[in-house]
Coordinates of N, CA and C and ligand atoms in Angstrom, one line a residue:
X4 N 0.9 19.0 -3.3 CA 0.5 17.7 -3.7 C 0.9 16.7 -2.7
X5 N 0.0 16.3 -2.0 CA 0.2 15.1 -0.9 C 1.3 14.1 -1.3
X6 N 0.7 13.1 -2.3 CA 1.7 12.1 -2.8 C 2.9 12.0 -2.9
X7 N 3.2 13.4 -3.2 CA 5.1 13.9 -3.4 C 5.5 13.5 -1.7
X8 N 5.0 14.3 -0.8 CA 5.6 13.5 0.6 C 5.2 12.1 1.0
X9 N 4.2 11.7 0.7 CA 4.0 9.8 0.7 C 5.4 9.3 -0.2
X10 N 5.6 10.1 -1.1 CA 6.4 9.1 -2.0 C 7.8 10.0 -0.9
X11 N 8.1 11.0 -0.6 CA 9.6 11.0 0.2 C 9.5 9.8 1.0
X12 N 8.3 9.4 2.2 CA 8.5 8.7 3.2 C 8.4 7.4 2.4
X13 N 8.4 7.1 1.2 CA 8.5 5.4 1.2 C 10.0 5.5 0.2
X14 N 10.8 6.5 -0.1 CA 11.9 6.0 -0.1 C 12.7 6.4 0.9
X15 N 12.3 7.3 1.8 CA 13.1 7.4 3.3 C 12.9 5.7 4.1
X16 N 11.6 5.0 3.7 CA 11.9 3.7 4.3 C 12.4 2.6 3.5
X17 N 12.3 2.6 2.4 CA 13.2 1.7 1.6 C 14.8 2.1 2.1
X18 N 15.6 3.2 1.9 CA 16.8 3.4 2.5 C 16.8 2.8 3.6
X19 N 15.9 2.8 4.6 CA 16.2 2.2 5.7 C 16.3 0.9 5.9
X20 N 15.5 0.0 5.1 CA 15.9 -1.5 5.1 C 16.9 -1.8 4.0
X21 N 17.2 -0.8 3.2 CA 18.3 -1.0 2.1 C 19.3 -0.7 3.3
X22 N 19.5 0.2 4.1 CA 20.3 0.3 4.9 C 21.2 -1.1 5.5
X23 N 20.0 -2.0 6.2 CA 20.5 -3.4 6.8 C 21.4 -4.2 5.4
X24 N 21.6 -4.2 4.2 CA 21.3 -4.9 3.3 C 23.0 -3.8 2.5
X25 N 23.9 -3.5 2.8 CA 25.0 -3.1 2.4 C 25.4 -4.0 1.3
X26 N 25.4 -3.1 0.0 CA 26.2 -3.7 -1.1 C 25.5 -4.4 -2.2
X27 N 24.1 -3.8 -1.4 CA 23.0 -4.8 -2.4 C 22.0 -3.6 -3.0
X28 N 21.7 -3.5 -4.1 CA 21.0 -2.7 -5.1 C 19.9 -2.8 -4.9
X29 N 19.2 -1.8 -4.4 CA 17.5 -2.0 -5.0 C 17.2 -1.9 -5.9
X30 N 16.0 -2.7 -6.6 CA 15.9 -3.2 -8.1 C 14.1 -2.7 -7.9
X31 N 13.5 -3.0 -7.0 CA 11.9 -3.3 -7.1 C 11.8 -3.1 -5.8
X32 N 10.0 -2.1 -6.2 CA 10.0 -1.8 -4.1 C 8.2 -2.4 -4.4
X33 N 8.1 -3.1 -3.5 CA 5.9 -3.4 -3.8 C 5.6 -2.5 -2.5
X34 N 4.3 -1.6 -2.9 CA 3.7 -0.6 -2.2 C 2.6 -1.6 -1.6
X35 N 1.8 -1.6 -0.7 CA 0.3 -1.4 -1.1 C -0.6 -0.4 -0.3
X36 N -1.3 -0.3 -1.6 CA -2.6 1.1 -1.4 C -3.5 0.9 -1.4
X37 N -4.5 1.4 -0.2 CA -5.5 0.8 0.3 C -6.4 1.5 -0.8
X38 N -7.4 0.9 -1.2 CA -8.6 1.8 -2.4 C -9.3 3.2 -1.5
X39 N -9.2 2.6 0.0 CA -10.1 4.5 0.3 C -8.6 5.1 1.2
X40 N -7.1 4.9 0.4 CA -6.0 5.3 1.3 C -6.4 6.9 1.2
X41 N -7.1 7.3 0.1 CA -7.1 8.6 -0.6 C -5.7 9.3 -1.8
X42 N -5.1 7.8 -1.5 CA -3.6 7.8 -2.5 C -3.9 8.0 -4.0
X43 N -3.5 8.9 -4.9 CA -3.8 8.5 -6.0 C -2.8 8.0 -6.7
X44 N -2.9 6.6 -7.2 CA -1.8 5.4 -7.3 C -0.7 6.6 -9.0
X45 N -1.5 6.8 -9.1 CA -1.0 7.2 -10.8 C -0.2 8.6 -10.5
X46 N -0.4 9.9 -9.3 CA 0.2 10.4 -9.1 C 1.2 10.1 -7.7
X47 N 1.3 9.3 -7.0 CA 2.2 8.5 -6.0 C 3.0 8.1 -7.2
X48 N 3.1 7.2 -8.7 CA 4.0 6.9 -9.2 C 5.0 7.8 -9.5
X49 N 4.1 8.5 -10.2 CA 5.0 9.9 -10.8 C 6.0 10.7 -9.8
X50 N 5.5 11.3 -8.6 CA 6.4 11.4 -7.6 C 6.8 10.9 -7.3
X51 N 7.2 9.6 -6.9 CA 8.3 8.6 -6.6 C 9.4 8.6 -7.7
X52 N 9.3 8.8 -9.0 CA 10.0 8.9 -10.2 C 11.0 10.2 -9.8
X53 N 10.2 11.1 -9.7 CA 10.8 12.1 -9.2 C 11.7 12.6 -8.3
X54 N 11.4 12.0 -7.0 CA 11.7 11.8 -6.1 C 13.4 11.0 -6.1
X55 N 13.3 9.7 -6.6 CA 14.3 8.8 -6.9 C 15.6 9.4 -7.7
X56 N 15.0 10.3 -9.2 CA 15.4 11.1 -10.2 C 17.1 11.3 -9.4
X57 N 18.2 10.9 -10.1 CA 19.3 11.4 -10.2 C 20.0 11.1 -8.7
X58 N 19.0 9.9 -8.2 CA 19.4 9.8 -6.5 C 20.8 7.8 -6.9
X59 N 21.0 7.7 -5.9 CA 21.3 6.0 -6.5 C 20.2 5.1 -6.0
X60 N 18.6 5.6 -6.2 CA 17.5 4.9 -6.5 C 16.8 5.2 -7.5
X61 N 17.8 6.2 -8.4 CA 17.5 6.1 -10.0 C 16.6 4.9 -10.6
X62 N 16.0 4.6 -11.4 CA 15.6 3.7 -11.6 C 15.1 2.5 -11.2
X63 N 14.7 2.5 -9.9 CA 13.9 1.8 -9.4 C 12.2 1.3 -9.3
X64 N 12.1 -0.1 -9.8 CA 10.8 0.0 -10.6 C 10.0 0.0 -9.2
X65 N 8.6 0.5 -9.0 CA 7.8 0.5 -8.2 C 6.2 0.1 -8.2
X66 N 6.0 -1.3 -7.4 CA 5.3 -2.1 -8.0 C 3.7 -1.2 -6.7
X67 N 2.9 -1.0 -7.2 CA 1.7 -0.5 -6.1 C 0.3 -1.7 -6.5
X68 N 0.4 -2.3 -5.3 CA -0.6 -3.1 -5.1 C -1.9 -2.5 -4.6
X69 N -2.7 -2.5 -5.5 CA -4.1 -2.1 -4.7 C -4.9 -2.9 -3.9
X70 N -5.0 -2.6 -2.4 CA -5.5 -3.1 -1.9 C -7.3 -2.7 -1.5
X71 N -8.4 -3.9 -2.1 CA -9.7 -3.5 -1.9 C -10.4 -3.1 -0.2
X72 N -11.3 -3.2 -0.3 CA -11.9 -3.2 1.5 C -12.1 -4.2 1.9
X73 N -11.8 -4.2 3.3 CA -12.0 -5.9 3.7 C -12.5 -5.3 5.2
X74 N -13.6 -6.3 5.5 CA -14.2 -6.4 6.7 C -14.2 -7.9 7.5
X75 N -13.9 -7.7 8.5 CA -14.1 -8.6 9.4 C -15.4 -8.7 10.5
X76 N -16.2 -9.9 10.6 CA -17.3 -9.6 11.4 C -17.0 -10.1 12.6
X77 N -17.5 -9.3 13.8 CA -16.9 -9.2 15.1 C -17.4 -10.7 16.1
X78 N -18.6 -10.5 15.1 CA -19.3 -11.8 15.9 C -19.2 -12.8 15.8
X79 N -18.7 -12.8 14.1 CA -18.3 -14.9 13.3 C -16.8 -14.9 13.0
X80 N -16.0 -13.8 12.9 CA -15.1 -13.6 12.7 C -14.9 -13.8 11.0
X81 N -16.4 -14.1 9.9 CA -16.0 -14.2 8.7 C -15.3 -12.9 8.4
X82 N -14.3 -12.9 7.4 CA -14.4 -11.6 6.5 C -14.8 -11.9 5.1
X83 N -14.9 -10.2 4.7 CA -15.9 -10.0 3.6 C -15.7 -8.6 3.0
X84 N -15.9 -8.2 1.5 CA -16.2 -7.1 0.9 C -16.9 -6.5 1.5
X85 N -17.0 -5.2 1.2 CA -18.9 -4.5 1.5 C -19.7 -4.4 0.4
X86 N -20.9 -4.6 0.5 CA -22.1 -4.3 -0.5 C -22.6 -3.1 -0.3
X87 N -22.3 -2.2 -1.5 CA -23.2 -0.9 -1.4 C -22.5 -0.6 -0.3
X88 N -21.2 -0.4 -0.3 CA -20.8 0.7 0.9 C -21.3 0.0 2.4
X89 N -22.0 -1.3 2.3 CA -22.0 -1.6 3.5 C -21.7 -2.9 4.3
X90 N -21.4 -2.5 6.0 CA -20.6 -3.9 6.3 C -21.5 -4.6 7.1
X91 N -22.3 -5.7 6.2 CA -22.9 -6.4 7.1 C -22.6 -7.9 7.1
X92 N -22.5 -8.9 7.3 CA -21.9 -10.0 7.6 C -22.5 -10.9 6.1
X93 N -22.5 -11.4 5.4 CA -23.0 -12.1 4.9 C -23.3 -13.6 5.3
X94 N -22.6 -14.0 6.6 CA -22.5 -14.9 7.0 C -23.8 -15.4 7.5
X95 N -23.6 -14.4 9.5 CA -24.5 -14.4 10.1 C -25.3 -13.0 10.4
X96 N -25.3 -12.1 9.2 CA -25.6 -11.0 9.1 C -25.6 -9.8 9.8
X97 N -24.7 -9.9 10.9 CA -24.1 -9.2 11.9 C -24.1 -7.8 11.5
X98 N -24.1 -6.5 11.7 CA -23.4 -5.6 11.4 C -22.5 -4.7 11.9
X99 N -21.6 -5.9 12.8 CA -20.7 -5.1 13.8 C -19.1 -5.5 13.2
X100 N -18.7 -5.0 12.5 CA -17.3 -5.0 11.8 C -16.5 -4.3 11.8
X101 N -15.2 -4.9 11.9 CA -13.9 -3.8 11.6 C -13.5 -4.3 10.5
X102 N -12.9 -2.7 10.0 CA -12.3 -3.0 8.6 C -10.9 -3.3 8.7
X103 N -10.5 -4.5 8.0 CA -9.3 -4.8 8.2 C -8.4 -5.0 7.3
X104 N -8.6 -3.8 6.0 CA -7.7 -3.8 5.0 C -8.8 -2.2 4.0
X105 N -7.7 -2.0 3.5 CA -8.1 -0.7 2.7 C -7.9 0.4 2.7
X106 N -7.3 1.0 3.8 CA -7.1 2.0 4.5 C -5.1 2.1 4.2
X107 N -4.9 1.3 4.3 CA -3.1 0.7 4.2 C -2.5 2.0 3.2
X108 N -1.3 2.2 3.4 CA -0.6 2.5 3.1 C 1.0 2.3 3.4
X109 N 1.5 1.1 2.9 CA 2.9 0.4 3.5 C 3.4 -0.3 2.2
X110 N 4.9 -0.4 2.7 CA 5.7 -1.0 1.9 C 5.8 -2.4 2.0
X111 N 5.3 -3.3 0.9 CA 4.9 -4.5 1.2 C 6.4 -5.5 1.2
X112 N 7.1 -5.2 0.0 CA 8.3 -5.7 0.0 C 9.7 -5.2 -0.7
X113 N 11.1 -5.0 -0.7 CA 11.8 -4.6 -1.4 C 12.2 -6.1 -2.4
X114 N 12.8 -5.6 -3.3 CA 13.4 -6.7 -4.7 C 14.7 -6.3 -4.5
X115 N 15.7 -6.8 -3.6 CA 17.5 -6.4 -3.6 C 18.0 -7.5 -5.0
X116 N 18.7 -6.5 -5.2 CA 19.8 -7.2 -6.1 C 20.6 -8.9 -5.4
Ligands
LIG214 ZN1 -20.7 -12.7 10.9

């Protein structure tokens, strides 16, 4: 199950900024997950639960933000959803875009005590 190691590496990086932060409790970690991360948010939770289980990140609530698809158009710089799977500008109807959100997989913020 993939998610079991996503969820090791996002409390191997919470420790790590809990690290800077001596004598302070982590309370709340915000994820965010991109819609085509291929993460499945519902089993990412559960292994993190697990994961944490019997650790002194016991009980740490874990907030997972879903993040939708976002495109940026190369030529107007609007950004935008896609329609039907596709990225074409709504603006100036360009269809030269990078996607610049959806894909994510990162820790957006910790909640210290
Ligand atoms: Zn455009």
């Amino acid at each position: 199950m993939h998610e079991l190691s996503i969820a090791q590496s996002i409390v191997d990086s919470v420790r790590e900024h809990a690290a800077g932060h001596v004598g302070r409790r982590v309370l709340r970690v915000g994820v965010r997950v991109g819609e085509i991360s291929g993460v499945n948010a519902d089993a990412l939770e559960f292994c993190f639960g697990m994961t944490v289980k019997d650790t002194d990140l016991d009980g740490v609530g874990l907030d997972l933000e879903r993040v939708a698809v976002r495109y940026r158009c190369l030529d107007c710089a609007h950004e935008f959803p896609p329609v039907d799977f596709r990225a074409v500008c709504p603006s100036c109807r360009s269809e030269m875009a990078s996607m610049i959100a959806g894909e994510e997989l990162a820790l957006s913020y910790l909640e210290l005590e």
